[in-house]
CSV table of C-alpha atoms in Angstrom, one decimal:
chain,number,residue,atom,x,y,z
A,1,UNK,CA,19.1,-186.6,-191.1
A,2,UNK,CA,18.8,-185.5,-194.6
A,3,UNK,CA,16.4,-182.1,-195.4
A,4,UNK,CA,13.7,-184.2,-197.3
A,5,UNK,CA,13.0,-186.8,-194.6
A,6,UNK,CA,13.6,-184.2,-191.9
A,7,UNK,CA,10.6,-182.2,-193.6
A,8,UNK,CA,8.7,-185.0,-193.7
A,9,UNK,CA,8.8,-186.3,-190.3
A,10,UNK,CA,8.2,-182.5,-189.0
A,11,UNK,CA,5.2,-182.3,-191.5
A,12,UNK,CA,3.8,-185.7,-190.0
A,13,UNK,CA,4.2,-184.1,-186.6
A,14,UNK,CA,2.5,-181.4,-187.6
A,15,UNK,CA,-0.3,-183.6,-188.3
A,16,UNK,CA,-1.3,-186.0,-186.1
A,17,UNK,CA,0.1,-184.5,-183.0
A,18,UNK,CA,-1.6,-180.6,-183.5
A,19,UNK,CA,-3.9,-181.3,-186.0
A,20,UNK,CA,-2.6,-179.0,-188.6
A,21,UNK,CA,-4.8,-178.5,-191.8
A,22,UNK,CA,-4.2,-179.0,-195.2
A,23,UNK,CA,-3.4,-176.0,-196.2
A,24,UNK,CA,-0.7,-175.3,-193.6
A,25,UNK,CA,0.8,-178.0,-194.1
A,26,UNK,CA,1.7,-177.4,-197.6
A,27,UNK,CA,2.1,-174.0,-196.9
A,28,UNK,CA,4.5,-175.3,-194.4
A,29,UNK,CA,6.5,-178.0,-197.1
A,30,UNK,CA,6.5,-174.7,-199.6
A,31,UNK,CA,8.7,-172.7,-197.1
A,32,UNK,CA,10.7,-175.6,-195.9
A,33,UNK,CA,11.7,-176.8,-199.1
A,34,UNK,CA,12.4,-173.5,-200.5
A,35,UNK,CA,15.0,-172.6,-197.3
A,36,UNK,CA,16.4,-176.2,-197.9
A,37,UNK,CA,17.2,-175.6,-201.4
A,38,UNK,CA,19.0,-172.1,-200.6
A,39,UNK,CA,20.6,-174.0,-197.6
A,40,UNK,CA,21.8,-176.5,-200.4
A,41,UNK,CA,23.2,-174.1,-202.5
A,42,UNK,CA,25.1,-172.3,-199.6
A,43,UNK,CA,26.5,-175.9,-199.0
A,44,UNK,CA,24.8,-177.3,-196.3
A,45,UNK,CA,21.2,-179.4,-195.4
A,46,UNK,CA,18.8,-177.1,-193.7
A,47,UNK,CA,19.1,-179.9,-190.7
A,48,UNK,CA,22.6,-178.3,-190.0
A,49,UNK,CA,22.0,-174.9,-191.1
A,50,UNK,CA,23.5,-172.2,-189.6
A,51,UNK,CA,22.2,-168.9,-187.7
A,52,UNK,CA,24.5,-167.0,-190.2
A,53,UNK,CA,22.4,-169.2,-193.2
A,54,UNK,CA,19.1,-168.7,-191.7
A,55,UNK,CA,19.3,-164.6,-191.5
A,56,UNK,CA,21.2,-165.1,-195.4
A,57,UNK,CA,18.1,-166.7,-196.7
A,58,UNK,CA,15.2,-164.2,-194.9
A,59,UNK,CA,17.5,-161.6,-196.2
A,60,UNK,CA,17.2,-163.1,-199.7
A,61,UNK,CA,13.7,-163.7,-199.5
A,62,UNK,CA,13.1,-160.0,-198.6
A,63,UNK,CA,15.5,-159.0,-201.7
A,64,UNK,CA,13.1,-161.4,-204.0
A,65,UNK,CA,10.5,-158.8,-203.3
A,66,UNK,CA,8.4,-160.8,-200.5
A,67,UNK,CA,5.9,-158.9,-197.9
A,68,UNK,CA,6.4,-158.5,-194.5
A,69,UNK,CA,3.8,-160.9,-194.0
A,70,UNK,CA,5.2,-163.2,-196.2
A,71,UNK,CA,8.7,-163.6,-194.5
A,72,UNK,CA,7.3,-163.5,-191.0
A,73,UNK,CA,5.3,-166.8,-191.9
A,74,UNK,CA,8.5,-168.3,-193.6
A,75,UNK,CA,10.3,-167.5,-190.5
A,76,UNK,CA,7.2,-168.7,-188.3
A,77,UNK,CA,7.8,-172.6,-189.8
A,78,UNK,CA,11.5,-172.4,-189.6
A,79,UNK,CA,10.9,-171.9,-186.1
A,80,UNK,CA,8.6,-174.6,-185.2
A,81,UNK,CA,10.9,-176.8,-187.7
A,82,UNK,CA,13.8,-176.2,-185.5
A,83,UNK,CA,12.6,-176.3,-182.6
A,84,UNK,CA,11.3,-179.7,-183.2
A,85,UNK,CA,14.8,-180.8,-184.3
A,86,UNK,CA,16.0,-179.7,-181.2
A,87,UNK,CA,12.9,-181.3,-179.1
A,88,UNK,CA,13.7,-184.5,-180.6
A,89,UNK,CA,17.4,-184.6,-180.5
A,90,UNK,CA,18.4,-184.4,-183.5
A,91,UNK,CA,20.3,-181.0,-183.7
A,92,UNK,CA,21.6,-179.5,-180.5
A,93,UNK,CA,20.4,-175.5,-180.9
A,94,UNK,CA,18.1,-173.2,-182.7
A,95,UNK,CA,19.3,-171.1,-185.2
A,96,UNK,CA,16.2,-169.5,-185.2
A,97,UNK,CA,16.3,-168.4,-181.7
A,98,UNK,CA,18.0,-165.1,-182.0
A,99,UNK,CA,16.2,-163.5,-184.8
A,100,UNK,CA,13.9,-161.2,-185.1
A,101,UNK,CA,10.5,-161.4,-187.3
A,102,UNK,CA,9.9,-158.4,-189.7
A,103,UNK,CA,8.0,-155.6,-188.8
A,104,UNK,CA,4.9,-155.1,-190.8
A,105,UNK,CA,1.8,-153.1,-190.5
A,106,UNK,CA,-1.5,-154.6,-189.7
A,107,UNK,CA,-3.4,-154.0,-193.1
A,108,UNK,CA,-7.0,-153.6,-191.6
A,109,UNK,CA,-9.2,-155.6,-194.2
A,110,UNK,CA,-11.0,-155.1,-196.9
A,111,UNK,CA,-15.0,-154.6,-196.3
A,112,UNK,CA,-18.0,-154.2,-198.2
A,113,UNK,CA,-21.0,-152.1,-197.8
A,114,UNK,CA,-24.3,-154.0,-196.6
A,115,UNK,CA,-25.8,-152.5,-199.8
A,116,UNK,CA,-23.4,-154.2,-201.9
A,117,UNK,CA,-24.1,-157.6,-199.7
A,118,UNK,CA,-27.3,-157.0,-200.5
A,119,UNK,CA,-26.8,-156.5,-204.6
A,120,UNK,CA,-24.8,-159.5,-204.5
A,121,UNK,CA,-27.3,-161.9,-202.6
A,122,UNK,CA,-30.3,-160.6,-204.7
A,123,UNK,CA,-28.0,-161.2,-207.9
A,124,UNK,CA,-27.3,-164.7,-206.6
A,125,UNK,CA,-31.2,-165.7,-205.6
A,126,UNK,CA,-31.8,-163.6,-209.2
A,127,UNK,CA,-29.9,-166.5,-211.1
A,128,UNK,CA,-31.5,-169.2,-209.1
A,129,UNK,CA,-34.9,-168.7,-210.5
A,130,UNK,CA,-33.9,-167.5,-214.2
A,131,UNK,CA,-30.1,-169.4,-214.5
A,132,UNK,CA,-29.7,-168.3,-218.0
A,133,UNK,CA,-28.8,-165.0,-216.4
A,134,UNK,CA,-25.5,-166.0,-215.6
A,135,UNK,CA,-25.3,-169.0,-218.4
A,136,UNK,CA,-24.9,-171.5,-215.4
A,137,UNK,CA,-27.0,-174.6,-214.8
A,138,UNK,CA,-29.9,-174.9,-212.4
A,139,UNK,CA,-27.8,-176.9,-209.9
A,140,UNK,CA,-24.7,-174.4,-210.0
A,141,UNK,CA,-26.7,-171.1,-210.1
A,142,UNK,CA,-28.3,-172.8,-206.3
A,143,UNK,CA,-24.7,-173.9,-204.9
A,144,UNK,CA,-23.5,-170.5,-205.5
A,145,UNK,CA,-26.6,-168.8,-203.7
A,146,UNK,CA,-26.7,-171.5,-200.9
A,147,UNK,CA,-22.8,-170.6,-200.6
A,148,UNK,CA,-22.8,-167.0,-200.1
A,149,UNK,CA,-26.0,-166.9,-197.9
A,150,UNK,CA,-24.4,-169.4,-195.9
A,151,UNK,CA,-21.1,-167.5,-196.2
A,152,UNK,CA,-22.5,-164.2,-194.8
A,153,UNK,CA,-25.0,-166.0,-192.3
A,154,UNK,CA,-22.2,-167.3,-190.3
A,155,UNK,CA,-18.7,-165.8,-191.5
A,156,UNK,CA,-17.1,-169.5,-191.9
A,157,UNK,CA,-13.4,-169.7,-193.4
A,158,UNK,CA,-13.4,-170.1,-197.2
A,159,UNK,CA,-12.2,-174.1,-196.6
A,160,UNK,CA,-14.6,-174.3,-193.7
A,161,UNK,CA,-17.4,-173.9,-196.1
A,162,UNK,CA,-16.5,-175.6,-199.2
A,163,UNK,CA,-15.4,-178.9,-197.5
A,164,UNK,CA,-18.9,-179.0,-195.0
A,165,UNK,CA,-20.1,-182.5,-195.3
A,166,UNK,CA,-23.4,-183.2,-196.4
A,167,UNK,CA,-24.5,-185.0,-192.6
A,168,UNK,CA,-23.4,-181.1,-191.1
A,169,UNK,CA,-26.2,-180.0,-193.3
A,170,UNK,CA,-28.7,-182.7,-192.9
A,171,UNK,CA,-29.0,-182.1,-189.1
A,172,UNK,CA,-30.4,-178.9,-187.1
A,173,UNK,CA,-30.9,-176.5,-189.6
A,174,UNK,CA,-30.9,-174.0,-187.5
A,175,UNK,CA,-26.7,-174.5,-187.1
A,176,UNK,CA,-24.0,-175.9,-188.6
A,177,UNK,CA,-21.3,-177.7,-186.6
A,178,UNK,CA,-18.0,-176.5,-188.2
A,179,UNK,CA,-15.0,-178.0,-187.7
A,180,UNK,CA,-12.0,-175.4,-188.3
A,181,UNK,CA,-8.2,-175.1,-187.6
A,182,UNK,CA,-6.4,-177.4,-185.2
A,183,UNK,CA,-9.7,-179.8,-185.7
A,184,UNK,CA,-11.8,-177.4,-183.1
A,185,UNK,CA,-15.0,-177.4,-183.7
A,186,UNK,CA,-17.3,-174.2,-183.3
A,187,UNK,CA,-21.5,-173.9,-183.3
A,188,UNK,CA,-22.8,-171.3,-185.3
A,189,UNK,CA,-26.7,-170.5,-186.4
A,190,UNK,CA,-27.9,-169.9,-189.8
A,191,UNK,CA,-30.5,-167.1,-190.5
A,192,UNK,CA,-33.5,-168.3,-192.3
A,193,UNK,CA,-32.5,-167.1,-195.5
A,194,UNK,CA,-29.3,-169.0,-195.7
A,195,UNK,CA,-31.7,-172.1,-194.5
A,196,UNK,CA,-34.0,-171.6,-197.3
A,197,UNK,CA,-30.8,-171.2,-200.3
A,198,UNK,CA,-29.7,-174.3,-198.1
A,199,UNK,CA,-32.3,-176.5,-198.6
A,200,UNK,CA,-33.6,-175.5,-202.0
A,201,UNK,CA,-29.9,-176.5,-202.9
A,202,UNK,CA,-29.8,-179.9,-200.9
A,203,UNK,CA,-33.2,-180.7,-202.5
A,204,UNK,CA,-31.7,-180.5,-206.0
A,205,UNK,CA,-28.8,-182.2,-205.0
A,206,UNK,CA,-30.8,-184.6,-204.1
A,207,UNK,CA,-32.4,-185.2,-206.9
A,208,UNK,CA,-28.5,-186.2,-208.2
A,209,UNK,CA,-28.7,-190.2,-208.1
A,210,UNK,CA,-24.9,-189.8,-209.0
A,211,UNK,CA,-24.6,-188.0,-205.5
A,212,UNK,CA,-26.4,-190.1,-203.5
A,213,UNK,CA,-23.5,-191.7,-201.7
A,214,UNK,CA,-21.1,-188.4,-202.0
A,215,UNK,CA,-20.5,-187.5,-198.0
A,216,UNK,CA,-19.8,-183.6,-199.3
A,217,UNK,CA,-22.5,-180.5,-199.2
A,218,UNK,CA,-20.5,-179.3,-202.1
A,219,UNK,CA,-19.4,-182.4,-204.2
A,220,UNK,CA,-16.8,-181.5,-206.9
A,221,UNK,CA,-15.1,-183.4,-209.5
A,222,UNK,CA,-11.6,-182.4,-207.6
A,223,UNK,CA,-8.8,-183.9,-206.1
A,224,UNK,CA,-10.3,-183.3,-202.6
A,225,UNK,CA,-14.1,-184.1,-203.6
A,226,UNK,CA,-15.6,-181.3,-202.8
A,227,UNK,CA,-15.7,-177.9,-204.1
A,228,UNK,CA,-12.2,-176.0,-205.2
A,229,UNK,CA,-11.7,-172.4,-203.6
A,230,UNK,CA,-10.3,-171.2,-207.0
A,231,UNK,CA,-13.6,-172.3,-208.0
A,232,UNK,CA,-15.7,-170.7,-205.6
A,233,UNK,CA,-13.7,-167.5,-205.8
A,234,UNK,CA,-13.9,-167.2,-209.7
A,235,UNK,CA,-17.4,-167.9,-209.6
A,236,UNK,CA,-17.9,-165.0,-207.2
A,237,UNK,CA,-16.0,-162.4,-209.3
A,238,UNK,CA,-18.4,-163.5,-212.0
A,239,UNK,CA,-22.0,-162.9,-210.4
A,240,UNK,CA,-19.9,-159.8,-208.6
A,241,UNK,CA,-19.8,-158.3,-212.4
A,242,UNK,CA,-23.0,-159.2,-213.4
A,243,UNK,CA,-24.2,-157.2,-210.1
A,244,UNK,CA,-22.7,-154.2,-211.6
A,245,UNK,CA,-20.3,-154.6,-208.5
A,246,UNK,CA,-16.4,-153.9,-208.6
A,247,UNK,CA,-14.8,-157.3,-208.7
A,248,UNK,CA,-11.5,-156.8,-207.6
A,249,UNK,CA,-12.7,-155.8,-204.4
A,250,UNK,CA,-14.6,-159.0,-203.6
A,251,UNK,CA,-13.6,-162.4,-203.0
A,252,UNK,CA,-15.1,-165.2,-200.2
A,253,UNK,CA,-12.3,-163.9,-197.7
A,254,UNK,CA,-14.4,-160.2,-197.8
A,255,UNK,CA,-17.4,-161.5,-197.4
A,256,UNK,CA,-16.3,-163.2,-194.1
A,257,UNK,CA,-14.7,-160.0,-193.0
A,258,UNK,CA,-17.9,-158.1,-193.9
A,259,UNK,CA,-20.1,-160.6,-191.6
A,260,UNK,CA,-18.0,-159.5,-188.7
A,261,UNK,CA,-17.7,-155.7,-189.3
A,262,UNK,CA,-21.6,-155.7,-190.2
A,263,UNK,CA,-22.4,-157.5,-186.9
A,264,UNK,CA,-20.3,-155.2,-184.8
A,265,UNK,CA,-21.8,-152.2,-186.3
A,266,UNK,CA,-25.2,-153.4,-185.5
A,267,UNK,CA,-24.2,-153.7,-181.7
A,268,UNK,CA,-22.7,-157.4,-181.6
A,269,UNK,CA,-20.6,-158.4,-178.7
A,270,UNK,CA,-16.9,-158.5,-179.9
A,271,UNK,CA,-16.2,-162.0,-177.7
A,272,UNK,CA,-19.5,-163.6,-179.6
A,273,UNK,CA,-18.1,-162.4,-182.9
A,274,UNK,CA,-14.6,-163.9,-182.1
A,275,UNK,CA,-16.2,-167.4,-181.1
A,276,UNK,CA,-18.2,-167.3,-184.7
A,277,UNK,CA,-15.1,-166.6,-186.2
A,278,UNK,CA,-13.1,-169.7,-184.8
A,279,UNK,CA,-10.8,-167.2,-183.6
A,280,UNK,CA,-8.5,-169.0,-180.8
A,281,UNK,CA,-7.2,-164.4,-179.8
A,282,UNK,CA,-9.9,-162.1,-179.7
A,283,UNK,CA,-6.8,-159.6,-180.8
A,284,UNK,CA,-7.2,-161.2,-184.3
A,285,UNK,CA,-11.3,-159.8,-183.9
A,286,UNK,CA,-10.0,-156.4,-182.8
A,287,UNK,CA,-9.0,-155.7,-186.0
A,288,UNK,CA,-12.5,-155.0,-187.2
A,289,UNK,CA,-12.9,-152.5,-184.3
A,290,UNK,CA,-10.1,-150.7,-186.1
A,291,UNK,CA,-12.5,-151.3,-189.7
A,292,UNK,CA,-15.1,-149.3,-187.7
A,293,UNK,CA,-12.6,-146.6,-186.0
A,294,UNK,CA,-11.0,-146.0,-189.2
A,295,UNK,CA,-14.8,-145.6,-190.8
A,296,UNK,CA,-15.8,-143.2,-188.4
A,297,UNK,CA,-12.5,-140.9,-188.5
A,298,UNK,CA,-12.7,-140.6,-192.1
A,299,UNK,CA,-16.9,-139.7,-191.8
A,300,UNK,CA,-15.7,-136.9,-190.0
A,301,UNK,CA,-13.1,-135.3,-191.8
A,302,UNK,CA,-15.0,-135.6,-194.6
A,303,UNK,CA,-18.7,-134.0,-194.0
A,304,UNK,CA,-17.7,-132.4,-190.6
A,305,UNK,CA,-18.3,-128.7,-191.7
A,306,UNK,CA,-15.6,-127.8,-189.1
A,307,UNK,CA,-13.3,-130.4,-190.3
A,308,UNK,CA,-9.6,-129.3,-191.1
């Protein structure tokens, strides 16, 4: 089997038999398709490729200047795209099978202060009742308040929250029934002020007859229907500057980190914070216990008066 259809029949896999998302899968066709084209140039498909073609190509990759992170994720599909050649019979090892991922350090992630959640959310509700102070419309100065309420209410994953249908939002008010990766879906509550941005934006949608029939929260004019990320990222780093905040160090992805650090600070249990998350190992929710670690080490070295 040629590389192409190989990819393709791994990709479909992928799909209906683990429910992979979206976005992995193309992350997944990006990888493949890039180790099938240096395969190619080595002279062979990457069905047939070699354990001595395999470790040439992460060694490349690593040359071209990619992360840690960014080669163990290239190695991670190889993997599982191997593997299922050799599940289905149509290669008789794994190539993959004796090497070894990268090591890389576990960057702990980016936070922001409640204060500055606070500045931002004010700036956001701000707009909604005077939207010439961000030069949006009415409707777009709402979404983008109704979207970061609802982002720091309940922590959701960037593509969580821009593809919620409308019917999620139409039910209890009090949650939102989120489905996330591999198609699970999770329960998680809204605080009143994320209800209120919520419904003051549904009722202007509402008032949309053009969006009557549109089965997204966030309808968008996209290939998906609904709301880009791009979009909802650059219009962050917009109302981020006109809060007088530093922009580079804000983006959806830190606001969901900041909804779990915050709630462990104020005494939340760390397994209720990982089931809010959608994370499937509460070692991936540890990592904010290192945010707050890390937060206290530095406190004291720095105002200790018998700090070295």
């Amino acid at each position: 089997m040629r590389a192409a259809a190989a990819i393709e029949t791994f990709l479909e896999m992928m799909s209906a038999e683990r429910g992979a998302a979206r976005n992995t899968l193309e992350s997944y066709r990006r990888d493949l398709e890039d180790a099938a084209a240096f395969s190619a140039a080595a002279g062979e498909q990457l069905t047939d490729a070699a354990n001595a073609t395999v470790r040439a190509y992460l060694d490349d990759i690593s040359a071209r200047g990619f992360a840690a992170t960014s080669q163990a994720r290239r190695l991670s599909a190889l993997r599982q795209f191997f593997r299922f050649l050799y599940t289905e019979n149509l290669r008789g090892d794994d190539p993959t099978s004796t090497l070894d991922a990268p090591k890389k350090e576990r960057a702990l992630p980016k936070i922001m202060s409640e204060a500055d959640v606070e500045k931002l959310l004010g700036r956001a509700e701000l707009e909604t009742n005077d939207p010439q102070a961000s030069g949006a419309s009415p409707m777009q100065a709402l979404r983008l308040h109704a979207l970061l309420e609802i982002l720091y209410a309940t922590g959701l994953r960037v593509s969580e929250l821009v593809g919620l249908p409308v019917a999620v939002a139409r039910q209890d008010s009090r949650f939102l029934m989120v489905r996330g990766k591999g198609s699970k879906d999770r329960m998680v509550p809204l605080s009143t002020k994320a209800r209120d941005a919520m419904n003051r934006y549904l009722a202007a949608r509402d008032a949309q007859p053009n969006l009557a029939d549109n089965s997204w929260l966030f309808p968008a004019g996209s290939e998906t229907g609904f709301l880009a990320r791009q979009v909802f990222a650059r219009e962050l780093k917009g109302l981020a500057a006109r809060a007088g905040l530093k922009t580079s160090a804000i983006s959806p992805h830190v606001l969901r980190h900041a909804f779990a650090s915050h709630l462990l600070q104020n005494g939340a249990d760390l397994r209720a914070v990982q089931q809010l998350l959608g994370h499937s190992d509460i070692a991936t929710t540890q990592i904010y216990t290192h945010v707050m670690e890390e937060r206290l080490h530095r406190l004291v070295t720095e105002h200790h008066p018998l700090a070295d």
